[in-house]
Coordinates of C-alpha atoms in Angstrom, one line a residue:
Chain R
M2 CA 18.1 -25.0 -11.0
A3 CA 21.5 -23.4 -11.9
D4 CA 22.4 -23.1 -8.1
T5 CA 22.2 -27.6 -7.5
I6 CA 25.0 -28.0 -10.4
A7 CA 27.7 -25.4 -9.1
Q8 CA 28.6 -27.6 -6.0
P9 CA 31.7 -30.1 -7.3
A10 CA 30.1 -33.2 -5.8
H11 CA 30.7 -35.3 -8.6
T12 CA 34.8 -34.5 -9.7
G13 CA 36.5 -36.8 -11.3
P14 CA 39.3 -38.8 -9.2
D15 CA 41.3 -36.1 -11.0
G16 CA 38.7 -33.9 -9.7
E17 CA 38.6 -33.0 -13.5
P18 CA 34.3 -32.0 -13.9
T19 CA 32.7 -35.2 -15.2
R20 CA 30.5 -36.3 -17.9
R21 CA 27.5 -35.8 -15.4
D22 CA 27.9 -32.7 -13.9
F23 CA 27.7 -31.4 -17.9
L24 CA 24.8 -33.0 -18.3
L25 CA 23.3 -31.4 -15.2
I26 CA 25.2 -28.3 -16.4
A27 CA 23.0 -28.8 -20.2
T28 CA 19.6 -29.3 -18.1
G29 CA 19.4 -27.0 -16.2
A30 CA 20.9 -24.3 -18.8
F31 CA 18.1 -25.7 -20.4
G32 CA 15.4 -25.3 -18.3
A33 CA 16.1 -21.7 -17.6
I34 CA 15.9 -20.4 -21.1
G35 CA 12.0 -22.7 -21.7
V36 CA 11.3 -20.5 -18.5
A37 CA 12.5 -17.5 -19.7
A38 CA 10.3 -17.8 -23.3
L39 CA 7.6 -18.9 -21.4
A40 CA 7.8 -16.3 -19.2
W41 CA 7.2 -13.9 -21.8
P42 CA 4.3 -14.1 -23.9
F43 CA 2.9 -14.0 -19.9
I44 CA 4.6 -10.2 -19.3
H45 CA 4.1 -8.8 -22.9
Q46 CA 0.2 -10.1 -23.0
M47 CA -0.1 -6.9 -20.5
N48 CA 1.6 -4.2 -22.6
P49 CA -0.7 -2.2 -24.9
D50 CA -3.1 -4.5 -26.9
A51 CA -3.4 -4.3 -31.1
S52 CA -7.2 -2.0 -30.8
A53 CA -5.3 0.6 -28.0
R54 CA -2.3 1.1 -30.1
A55 CA -4.0 0.7 -32.9
L56 CA -6.0 4.0 -31.5
A57 CA -3.1 6.2 -32.2
S58 CA -3.4 9.4 -34.1
T59 CA -7.0 11.8 -34.2
E60 CA -8.0 14.7 -36.2
V61 CA -9.8 18.0 -34.9
D62 CA -11.4 21.1 -36.2
V63 CA -9.5 23.9 -34.7
S64 CA -11.2 26.4 -36.3
S65 CA -13.7 28.1 -34.2
I66 CA -10.8 28.8 -31.2
E67 CA -10.9 32.2 -30.6
P68 CA -7.0 34.1 -28.6
G69 CA -7.9 32.8 -25.1
Q70 CA -10.1 30.2 -25.8
S71 CA -8.4 25.9 -25.2
I72 CA -10.4 23.1 -25.4
K73 CA -9.5 20.3 -23.8
V74 CA -9.2 16.6 -26.4
F75 CA -9.0 12.6 -26.4
W76 CA -6.1 11.1 -27.9
R77 CA -4.6 7.8 -26.1
G78 CA -7.2 7.9 -23.0
K79 CA -5.4 11.1 -22.5
P80 CA -6.5 15.2 -22.4
V81 CA -4.5 17.3 -24.5
F82 CA -4.8 20.8 -24.4
I83 CA -5.3 23.0 -27.1
R84 CA -4.8 26.3 -26.3
Y85 CA -4.7 30.1 -27.9
R86 CA -3.2 31.8 -26.3
T87 CA -3.5 35.7 -25.1
E88 CA -1.0 38.3 -26.2
K89 CA 0.4 38.9 -22.4
E90 CA 0.5 35.1 -21.3
V91 CA 2.8 35.0 -25.1
T92 CA 4.5 37.9 -24.1
E93 CA 5.2 37.0 -20.1
A94 CA 6.4 32.5 -21.6
R95 CA 9.1 34.6 -24.1
A96 CA 9.9 37.1 -20.9
V97 CA 11.3 33.6 -19.1
S98 CA 14.7 33.1 -18.9
L99 CA 15.7 29.6 -19.2
E100 CA 17.8 29.9 -15.8
E101 CA 14.9 30.2 -14.0
L102 CA 12.9 26.5 -15.5
K103 CA 13.4 23.4 -12.9
D104 CA 13.3 21.4 -16.4
T105 CA 15.1 23.2 -19.3
A106 CA 14.5 20.6 -22.1
A107 CA 11.4 21.5 -24.8
R108 CA 10.5 18.1 -24.2
N109 CA 8.5 18.4 -27.5
A110 CA 8.2 15.5 -29.9
N111 CA 8.3 17.2 -33.1
L112 CA 11.7 18.6 -32.2
G113 CA 14.8 17.1 -30.9
D114 CA 15.9 15.6 -27.4
N115 CA 18.0 18.2 -27.5
A116 CA 15.9 21.5 -28.2
D117 CA 15.8 23.3 -24.9
A118 CA 12.4 24.8 -23.4
S119 CA 12.2 28.4 -24.7
D120 CA 8.9 29.2 -25.8
A121 CA 9.7 29.3 -29.6
N122 CA 10.5 26.0 -29.2
R123 CA 7.2 24.8 -26.8
A124 CA 4.2 26.5 -29.2
V125 CA 3.5 25.5 -32.9
A126 CA 5.5 26.6 -35.4
G127 CA 3.4 29.4 -37.3
R128 CA 1.5 30.2 -35.1
E129 CA 3.2 31.1 -31.7
E130 CA 0.1 32.1 -30.1
W131 CA -0.8 28.8 -29.7
I132 CA 0.1 25.9 -27.3
I133 CA -1.0 22.6 -27.9
M134 CA 0.4 19.6 -24.8
V135 CA -0.9 16.4 -23.5
G136 CA -2.8 17.8 -20.0
V137 CA -1.6 15.1 -18.2
C138 CA 0.7 16.3 -14.9
T139 CA 4.5 14.7 -15.6
H140 CA 4.1 13.9 -11.7
F141 CA 1.6 11.5 -10.9
G142 CA -0.6 11.8 -13.8
C143 CA -2.9 14.4 -12.6
I144 CA -4.9 16.8 -14.9
P145 CA -3.7 20.0 -14.3
L146 CA -6.7 22.7 -14.3
G147 CA -6.2 25.9 -16.6
E148 CA -5.0 29.4 -16.2
Q149 CA -5.1 28.7 -12.6
G150 CA -1.7 28.7 -10.7
D151 CA 1.0 31.2 -9.4
F152 CA 2.7 32.1 -13.4
G153 CA -1.2 31.9 -14.8
G154 CA -0.3 29.0 -16.8
W155 CA -1.9 25.3 -15.5
F156 CA -2.1 24.1 -11.5
C157 CA -2.6 20.3 -10.8
P158 CA -4.0 20.4 -8.3
C159 CA -3.2 17.1 -7.0
H160 CA 0.4 17.5 -5.3
G161 CA 0.5 21.5 -6.1
S162 CA 2.5 22.0 -9.5
H163 CA 2.1 24.8 -11.0
Y164 CA 3.3 25.3 -15.0
D165 CA 3.7 28.3 -16.4
T166 CA 1.9 29.8 -19.5
A167 CA 3.5 27.5 -21.9
G168 CA 3.3 24.4 -19.8
R169 CA 6.8 24.3 -18.0
I170 CA 7.0 23.6 -14.0
R171 CA 8.4 26.4 -12.1
I172 CA 6.9 25.3 -8.9
G173 CA 6.2 21.9 -7.1
P174 CA 7.2 18.2 -7.6
A175 CA 6.9 17.9 -11.3
P176 CA 10.1 16.7 -12.6
E177 CA 9.2 17.6 -16.1
N178 CA 7.0 20.3 -19.1
L179 CA 4.1 19.5 -19.9
A180 CA 4.2 16.5 -22.8
I181 CA 4.5 18.5 -26.3
P182 CA 2.8 15.4 -28.8
V183 CA 4.0 14.4 -32.3
F184 CA 1.1 17.1 -34.5
A185 CA 0.5 18.1 -37.5
F186 CA -2.1 21.3 -39.1
L187 CA -3.4 19.2 -42.5
D188 CA -5.2 22.5 -43.1
E189 CA -5.5 25.5 -41.8
S190 CA -8.7 24.2 -39.5
T191 CA -7.4 20.7 -39.3
L192 CA -4.8 20.0 -36.4
R193 CA -3.8 15.3 -36.3
I194 CA -2.1 14.6 -33.5
G195 CA -0.7 11.9 -32.9
Chain J
M2 CA 3.7 -27.7 17.3
S3 CA 5.3 -26.9 19.8
G4 CA 6.1 -30.0 22.1
P5 CA 4.6 -34.0 21.7
S6 CA 1.1 -33.9 20.8
S7 CA -0.8 -34.2 23.4
Y8 CA -4.4 -35.1 21.1
N9 CA -5.3 -38.2 22.1
P10 CA -8.3 -39.5 19.7
Q11 CA -10.9 -41.3 21.7
T12 CA -13.8 -42.9 19.6
G13 CA -12.8 -45.1 16.6
I14 CA -13.4 -43.0 13.5
E15 CA -11.3 -40.2 15.3
K16 CA -8.4 -42.9 14.9
W17 CA -8.9 -43.7 11.6
I18 CA -8.5 -40.7 10.3
D19 CA -5.7 -40.1 12.6
A20 CA -3.7 -42.5 11.2
R21 CA -4.2 -41.6 7.4
L22 CA -4.9 -38.1 7.4
P23 CA -3.9 -36.1 11.4
L24 CA -5.4 -32.8 10.5
P25 CA -7.8 -32.8 13.7
R26 CA -4.6 -33.5 16.0
L27 CA -2.7 -30.6 14.0
M28 CA -5.8 -28.3 14.3
Y29 CA -6.3 -30.0 18.6
D30 CA -2.6 -29.2 19.1
S31 CA -2.7 -25.7 17.5
F32 CA -5.2 -24.1 18.4
V33 CA -6.8 -26.4 21.3
S34 CA -3.7 -27.6 23.5
Y35 CA -1.3 -24.7 22.2
P36 CA 0.2 -22.7 25.7
V37 CA 0.0 -19.4 25.4
P38 CA 1.7 -16.7 28.3
R39 CA -1.0 -16.4 31.1
N40 CA -0.5 -13.1 31.1
L41 CA -1.5 -12.2 27.6
N42 CA -3.8 -8.6 27.3
Y43 CA -6.0 -7.8 25.4
T44 CA -3.5 -6.2 22.2
Y45 CA -3.0 -9.8 21.9
T46 CA -6.5 -10.5 20.6
F47 CA -6.1 -8.6 17.3
G48 CA -4.3 -11.2 15.3
G49 CA -7.3 -13.4 15.8
I50 CA -9.7 -10.6 15.0
L51 CA -7.9 -9.9 11.9
S52 CA -8.5 -14.0 10.7
V53 CA -11.9 -13.2 11.5
M54 CA -11.4 -10.1 8.7
L55 CA -9.8 -12.4 5.9
I56 CA -12.2 -14.5 6.1
A57 CA -14.8 -12.0 6.5
Q58 CA -13.1 -10.3 3.1
I59 CA -13.1 -13.1 1.5
L60 CA -15.9 -14.4 1.6
T61 CA -17.9 -10.6 1.1
G62 CA -15.6 -10.2 -1.9
V63 CA -16.3 -13.6 -3.3
V64 CA -20.5 -13.1 -3.1
L65 CA -19.8 -9.2 -4.8
A66 CA -18.0 -10.8 -7.7
M67 CA -21.4 -12.8 -8.9
H68 CA -22.3 -9.2 -9.6
Y69 CA -19.7 -7.0 -10.1
T70 CA -18.9 -5.9 -13.7
A71 CA -15.2 -5.1 -14.1
N72 CA -15.1 -3.6 -17.6
A73 CA -15.1 0.4 -17.7
E74 CA -18.1 1.1 -19.1
M75 CA -20.2 -0.9 -16.8
A76 CA -18.6 -1.0 -13.7
F77 CA -19.6 2.0 -12.0
A78 CA -23.3 1.3 -13.1
S79 CA -22.6 -2.6 -11.5
T80 CA -21.5 -1.7 -8.6
E81 CA -24.6 1.3 -8.1
H82 CA -26.9 -2.5 -9.5
I83 CA -25.1 -4.7 -6.2
M84 CA -26.9 -1.1 -4.2
R85 CA -29.8 -0.7 -5.4
N86 CA -30.7 -4.1 -6.9
V87 CA -29.2 -7.5 -5.8
N88 CA -30.9 -8.7 -2.2
Y89 CA -29.1 -7.7 0.5
G90 CA -26.0 -5.9 -2.0
W91 CA -25.9 -3.3 -0.5
L92 CA -25.0 -5.4 3.0
L93 CA -22.5 -7.0 1.5
R94 CA -21.0 -4.2 -0.2
Y95 CA -21.2 -2.2 3.2
M96 CA -19.5 -5.0 4.9
H97 CA -17.0 -5.7 2.2
G98 CA -16.1 -1.9 2.0
V99 CA -16.1 -1.0 5.7
G100 CA -14.4 -4.2 6.3
G101 CA -11.4 -2.8 4.3
S102 CA -10.8 -0.2 6.9
M103 CA -11.7 -2.4 10.3
F104 CA -9.0 -4.4 8.1
F105 CA -6.3 -2.4 8.3
L106 CA -7.2 -1.2 11.8
A107 CA -6.8 -4.1 12.9
V108 CA -4.0 -4.6 11.7
Y109 CA -2.2 -1.3 12.5
I110 CA -3.5 -1.9 15.9
H111 CA -1.4 -5.3 16.4
L112 CA 1.5 -3.6 14.3
F113 CA 2.0 -1.6 16.8
R114 CA 2.0 -4.0 19.9
G115 CA 4.6 -5.5 17.8
L116 CA 6.8 -2.7 18.2
Y117 CA 5.4 -1.7 21.2
Y118 CA 5.8 -5.2 23.4
G119 CA 9.1 -6.1 20.9
S120 CA 7.4 -9.1 19.0
Y121 CA 10.2 -8.3 16.4
K122 CA 13.1 -9.5 18.5
D123 CA 15.1 -12.1 18.0
P124 CA 13.6 -15.4 17.7
R125 CA 10.9 -14.0 16.2
E126 CA 12.0 -12.1 12.8
I127 CA 11.1 -14.2 10.5
L128 CA 7.4 -14.0 12.4
W129 CA 7.7 -10.4 11.7
I130 CA 9.4 -10.1 8.2
L131 CA 6.2 -12.3 7.2
G132 CA 3.6 -9.9 8.9
V133 CA 5.4 -6.8 6.6
I134 CA 4.7 -9.0 3.7
I135 CA 1.4 -9.8 4.5
F136 CA 0.9 -5.5 5.1
L137 CA 2.0 -5.2 1.7
L138 CA -0.5 -7.2 0.2
M139 CA -2.7 -6.0 1.9
M140 CA -1.9 -3.0 0.6
A141 CA -1.9 -3.7 -2.7
T142 CA -5.2 -5.7 -2.1
A143 CA -7.0 -2.7 -0.7
F144 CA -5.5 0.1 -3.7
M145 CA -6.8 -2.6 -6.3
G146 CA -10.1 -3.1 -4.7
Y147 CA -10.7 0.3 -4.9
V148 CA -10.3 0.8 -8.5
L149 CA -13.0 -1.6 -9.4
P150 CA -16.3 0.3 -8.2
W151 CA -14.8 2.6 -10.8
G152 CA -15.8 6.7 -9.4
Q153 CA -13.6 9.4 -9.7
M154 CA -11.8 8.9 -6.9
S155 CA -10.8 5.1 -8.2
F156 CA -10.1 6.3 -11.3
W157 CA -7.1 9.0 -9.9
A158 CA -6.0 6.8 -7.1
A159 CA -4.7 4.6 -9.8
T160 CA -3.7 7.2 -11.8
V161 CA -2.0 8.5 -8.7
I162 CA -0.6 4.9 -7.4
T163 CA 0.8 2.8 -10.7
S164 CA 2.1 6.9 -11.7
L165 CA 4.8 6.3 -8.7
F166 CA 7.1 3.2 -10.6
S167 CA 7.1 6.4 -13.8
A168 CA 9.7 7.4 -11.4
I169 CA 12.4 4.2 -12.1
P170 CA 14.7 5.5 -13.9
L171 CA 15.2 4.3 -17.5
I172 CA 12.1 1.8 -17.7
G173 CA 9.8 4.3 -15.5
D174 CA 7.6 4.7 -18.1
S175 CA 7.4 1.9 -20.4
V176 CA 6.1 -0.1 -16.9
V177 CA 3.5 2.1 -16.0
T178 CA 2.5 1.8 -20.1
W179 CA 2.9 -2.4 -19.1
L180 CA 0.9 -1.1 -15.7
W181 CA -2.1 -0.3 -17.6
G182 CA -2.4 -2.1 -20.9
G183 CA -2.2 1.0 -22.4
F184 CA -2.3 4.8 -22.5
A185 CA -3.4 5.3 -19.7
V186 CA -5.7 3.8 -16.9
D187 CA -8.5 2.4 -19.1
D188 CA -10.3 -1.1 -19.2
P189 CA -7.5 -3.1 -19.3
T190 CA -6.5 -1.4 -16.1
L191 CA -9.8 -2.6 -15.0
N192 CA -10.4 -5.9 -15.4
R193 CA -6.1 -7.1 -14.4
F194 CA -6.9 -4.9 -10.7
F195 CA -10.1 -7.3 -10.9
S196 CA -8.1 -10.4 -11.3
L197 CA -5.4 -9.9 -9.1
H198 CA -7.9 -8.5 -6.8
Y199 CA -9.4 -11.7 -6.5
L200 CA -5.8 -13.3 -6.2
L201 CA -4.2 -11.6 -4.0
P202 CA -6.4 -12.2 -0.7
F203 CA -5.9 -16.4 -1.0
M204 CA -1.9 -15.7 -1.2
I205 CA -2.1 -13.2 1.6
F206 CA -3.9 -16.5 3.9
G207 CA -1.2 -18.2 2.7
V208 CA 1.3 -16.6 4.1
V209 CA -0.8 -16.3 7.4
V210 CA -0.6 -19.8 7.6
L211 CA 3.1 -19.2 7.0
H212 CA 3.2 -17.0 9.8
V213 CA 0.7 -19.0 12.3
W214 CA 3.4 -21.6 11.5
A215 CA 6.0 -19.3 12.6
L216 CA 4.6 -17.7 15.8
H217 CA 4.0 -21.5 16.8
M218 CA 7.4 -22.5 16.6
T219 CA 8.6 -19.6 18.6
G220 CA 5.1 -18.8 21.0
Q221 CA 4.3 -15.6 21.4
T222 CA 5.9 -12.2 23.2
N223 CA 3.5 -10.8 25.9
P224 CA 3.7 -7.8 28.1
T225 CA 7.0 -8.7 30.5
G226 CA 8.5 -10.1 26.9
V227 CA 10.3 -12.5 29.3
E228 CA 10.3 -16.0 27.6
V229 CA 8.3 -19.0 28.4
K230 CA 10.0 -20.9 31.3
S231 CA 8.0 -23.4 32.3
G232 CA 4.8 -24.5 31.9
Q233 CA 3.1 -22.2 35.1
D234 CA 3.6 -19.2 32.4
T235 CA 1.4 -20.4 30.3
V236 CA -2.1 -21.5 30.2
P237 CA -4.0 -24.1 27.6
F238 CA -5.1 -21.9 24.5
T239 CA -8.4 -23.4 24.5
P240 CA -10.4 -21.9 26.8
Y241 CA -8.3 -19.3 27.6
A242 CA -7.0 -17.2 24.7
T243 CA -10.4 -18.5 22.6
I244 CA -12.5 -17.0 25.3
K245 CA -10.9 -13.8 25.2
D246 CA -10.0 -13.8 21.9
T247 CA -14.1 -14.3 21.0
F248 CA -14.7 -11.7 23.4
A249 CA -12.7 -8.8 22.3
M250 CA -13.7 -10.0 18.7
V251 CA -17.4 -9.0 19.4
V252 CA -16.7 -5.7 20.8
F253 CA -14.7 -5.2 17.6
F254 CA -17.4 -6.4 15.1
V255 CA -20.3 -4.0 17.2
V256 CA -17.5 -1.5 16.1
F257 CA -17.5 -2.7 12.9
A258 CA -21.5 -3.6 12.7
Y259 CA -22.4 0.3 13.6
F260 CA -20.2 2.1 10.8
V261 CA -21.4 -0.9 8.1
F262 CA -25.0 0.7 9.4
Y263 CA -24.7 4.0 10.2
Q264 CA -21.8 5.3 9.0
P265 CA -21.1 2.9 6.0
N266 CA -19.4 5.8 3.9
Y267 CA -17.4 7.8 6.3
L268 CA -14.7 6.6 6.0
G269 CA -14.6 6.9 2.0
H270 CA -14.5 10.0 -0.1
P271 CA -18.5 10.7 -2.0
D272 CA -16.3 11.9 -5.2
N273 CA -16.6 8.3 -5.5
Y274 CA -20.4 7.9 -6.4
I275 CA -19.5 9.9 -9.8
E276 CA -18.6 8.3 -12.0
A277 CA -14.9 8.0 -13.3
D278 CA -13.8 10.9 -15.6
P279 CA -10.4 10.6 -17.8
L280 CA -10.6 14.5 -18.5
V281 CA -11.1 15.9 -15.2
T282 CA -9.5 15.7 -11.7
P283 CA -11.0 16.2 -8.3
A284 CA -9.8 19.3 -7.0
H285 CA -8.5 17.0 -3.4
I286 CA -7.2 13.9 -4.3
V287 CA -6.7 11.5 -0.8
P288 CA -6.6 8.2 -0.4
E289 CA -8.4 6.4 1.8
W290 CA -7.6 7.2 5.6
Y291 CA -5.1 4.3 6.3
F292 CA -2.5 4.9 3.6
L293 CA -3.3 8.9 4.5
P294 CA 0.7 8.4 6.2
Y295 CA 2.2 7.5 3.2
Y296 CA 0.7 10.1 1.3
A297 CA 1.7 12.6 3.5
I298 CA 5.0 11.0 3.3
L299 CA 5.2 11.2 -0.5
R300 CA 4.0 14.8 -0.9
A301 CA 6.6 15.8 1.8
V302 CA 9.4 15.5 -0.9
P303 CA 10.0 18.1 -3.6
S304 CA 11.3 15.5 -5.4
K305 CA 9.4 12.7 -7.9
L306 CA 11.6 10.1 -7.2
G307 CA 13.0 10.8 -4.0
G308 CA 8.7 11.2 -2.3
V309 CA 7.8 7.4 -4.2
V310 CA 12.1 6.0 -2.5
L311 CA 10.8 7.5 0.7
M312 CA 6.6 6.4 0.8
F313 CA 8.1 2.9 -0.4
G314 CA 11.0 3.4 2.6
S315 CA 9.4 3.7 5.8
I316 CA 7.4 0.1 5.1
L317 CA 10.8 -1.6 3.9
V318 CA 12.6 -0.2 6.8
L319 CA 10.5 -2.3 9.0
F320 CA 11.7 -5.7 7.2
L321 CA 15.3 -4.7 9.4
L322 CA 13.4 -3.2 12.6
P323 CA 15.0 -7.0 14.5
W324 CA 19.2 -5.7 13.2
L325 CA 17.5 -1.8 13.8
D326 CA 16.6 -2.5 17.4
T327 CA 19.8 -3.5 19.1
S328 CA 18.4 -3.7 23.2
K329 CA 17.8 -7.0 24.6
V330 CA 15.3 -5.8 26.3
K331 CA 11.2 -6.6 24.8
S332 CA 8.8 -5.2 26.1
A333 CA 8.4 -1.1 26.5
V334 CA 7.1 -1.8 29.8
Y335 CA 11.2 -2.5 31.2
R336 CA 12.6 0.5 28.8
P337 CA 11.7 3.7 30.1
L338 CA 13.2 6.1 27.3
Y339 CA 12.1 3.9 24.5
R340 CA 8.3 3.7 25.8
Q341 CA 8.3 7.5 25.6
F342 CA 9.7 7.3 22.0
F343 CA 7.5 4.7 21.1
W344 CA 4.4 7.1 22.5
I345 CA 6.1 10.0 20.2
L346 CA 6.3 7.9 17.0
V347 CA 2.6 6.7 17.5
A348 CA 1.7 10.7 17.7
V349 CA 4.1 11.5 14.8
C350 CA 2.3 8.6 13.0
I351 CA -0.8 10.3 13.2
V352 CA 0.2 13.7 12.4
L353 CA 1.7 12.2 9.3
G354 CA -2.0 10.5 8.5
W355 CA -3.9 14.1 9.5
L356 CA -1.3 16.5 6.5
G357 CA -2.2 13.4 4.4
S358 CA -5.6 14.5 4.3
K359 CA -4.7 18.9 3.6
P360 CA -3.6 20.5 0.6
P361 CA 0.0 20.1 0.0
E362 CA 0.8 23.9 0.9
G363 CA 2.3 25.6 3.4
G364 CA 3.1 25.1 6.8
Y365 CA 1.6 21.6 6.1
V366 CA 3.9 20.2 3.7
W367 CA 7.1 21.7 6.5
A368 CA 5.2 19.9 9.2
A369 CA 5.2 16.7 6.7
R370 CA 8.2 17.2 5.8
F371 CA 9.7 17.1 9.5
A372 CA 7.3 14.2 10.6
T373 CA 9.0 12.3 7.7
A374 CA 12.4 13.2 9.4
W375 CA 11.3 11.7 12.8
Y376 CA 9.7 8.8 11.5
F377 CA 13.1 7.1 9.5
F378 CA 15.8 9.0 12.9
H379 CA 13.3 6.6 14.7
F380 CA 14.1 3.5 13.4
L381 CA 17.6 4.3 11.6
I382 CA 19.7 6.4 14.6
L383 CA 17.1 6.0 17.6
L384 CA 16.9 2.3 18.2
P385 CA 20.3 1.6 17.0
L386 CA 21.4 3.9 20.1
L387 CA 18.7 3.8 22.2
G388 CA 19.9 -0.4 23.1
L389 CA 23.2 1.2 24.2
F390 CA 22.6 3.7 25.8
E391 CA 19.4 3.2 27.6
T392 CA 19.2 1.2 31.1
P393 CA 15.9 -0.9 31.2
T394 CA 14.8 -1.1 34.4
P395 CA 14.5 -4.8 36.0
R396 CA 12.4 -7.6 34.7
P397 CA 10.1 -9.9 36.5
A398 CA 12.2 -13.1 36.7
S399 CA 9.1 -15.1 35.3
I400 CA 5.8 -14.1 33.8
T401 CA 4.8 -16.3 37.2
E402 CA 6.4 -13.9 39.1
S403 CA 4.9 -11.0 37.5
V404 CA 1.1 -12.0 37.2
L405 CA 1.4 -13.3 40.9
G406 CA 3.4 -11.2 42.1
E407 CA 6.3 -11.4 44.4
D408 CA 7.8 -7.8 43.3
G409 CA 3.8 -6.8 42.4
D410 CA 4.6 -3.0 43.0
T411 CA 7.8 -3.1 41.8
H412 CA 6.4 -1.5 37.8
P413 CA 2.6 -0.4 38.8
D414 CA 3.2 2.5 36.7
A415 CA 4.2 1.4 33.8
G416 CA 1.4 -2.5 34.2
A417 CA -1.3 0.5 34.2
E418 CA 0.2 3.5 31.5
T419 CA 0.7 0.9 28.8
Q420 CA -2.1 -2.0 29.0
P421 CA -5.3 -1.9 29.2
A422 CA -7.7 -1.9 31.9
G423 CA -7.5 -5.2 33.4
A424 CA -5.8 -6.9 31.1
A425 CA -2.6 -8.7 33.0
A426 CA -4.9 -9.7 35.9
S427 CA -7.4 -11.9 33.6
P428 CA -5.3 -14.7 34.0
Q429 CA -4.9 -14.8 37.6
S430 CA -8.7 -15.5 37.9
K431 CA -9.0 -17.8 36.6
G432 CA -5.9 -20.0 37.9

């Protein structure tokens, strides 16, 4: 609509725009705004609805998890890995220097964006053997398999991404470390995710 | 559509309609009297086959939708309900599922036919671009249709393919959430895919109408690449092309029927008979066979964004093909070097498909990288240069000459190597 009015077809005798030009531009602009306003509900209806947004958090009893065990819990349609790591895994994770990492950001929603991907920033503060992560590969969203891969951490079978025992991407096409969701221990045994 | 109409209504009712809505005239001029080159071979029958496949997919799809439930809780069960309870449901679903594969088989032959005979060259650029648009719409439709049974492969294909968009810088994650309608692939995703899967075939139909319109403006190419010069070079669409197309369709449908009745799941994947489970990814996710080459390209690149860009780029490069190929000679029959590189490209695409089905490790990854590099090398470097350096062999003065032959022994090898048996000879006997 706006294109058609750009032609200087209706210039006045002295080359000045005429009242008709003004009317065409005003009408075109008004129409364009109207189309954009009308388009938004059609676009926004595809975003998560109120019922999806309402499922923002979940609470889990983690008291029965022993060292070397992990559980998967369901949060926002995705699995969350909760792992009580063994001594060996923690030692291995701590021994890795930041230079060896593909992604040096912690990707921990409980910390700031600037936190580095050291094991301390990845593990649960105050329970350093524990690690809680969204179990979704940062490549294309598959679920990595636990205690597998070249680093004894997680391995994504879809496109071959290897994560270490702190959930950090080491080899493969995934660009980021496994994401750590917002969580809090409400008491000794109850974990709230989200 | 080309030239003056030769439709001549005889009866009163035909004249009455013709004066009000000349649809019979349009049909007559497009599919009866429309002149086609007399030397078309059987690779030129796939346009007709594809039209019939589109109609077959729409028909089976519309009736399947009468029994299917687009709800994450019920979709898998309703698919089994179609298979077990609905009268002839098994047949309709297998026709639809196998039909998708046959559709792609036909479109790939159609597409490579276009590459071989230079169907994308001046003056058929828009015709070609419309074809690529149809191809993209087909891919979107097939992908969304594959999600509907809500099996494990459906679910994880949906997850992986929608996550491709997360590679877009800055807004990627918001786009993916918007596509999902949630924080993972779930009921809203299934619902919208069903809606779009129903819509897109009709959009394809619309673009097919434009594709045929553009075709009838320029006329078909033909195996010589020499344009039609006189009425002698053509035969009327009916009966010559209609009967040839019909025969090819019958043969094609024999293959189709073999898969439907004897190997209905051969082209599918057993994991899709396990209901979708968001907590377990199958050990080997592979797409349907017709997407394997793109999947191989995606995985060949050790960067998420790079893989996505190259995968989409492998199709987008086809849009530019009319301007990348600098040779004025259309048909590969008269391009000795291009002909060889064409077959290398075919082999590279098949190898990419094979690599796409293999796990992404070791030598497979390197082979996929090499094949991907060759694919882009072919279109972006080889084709522009080849047109400048290649010396084409002599072309016939006209289609008629190539068929009836003062020069019948000039290119005996080319004809035998490139065309299905007996293809070029048939117009002669009807002639």
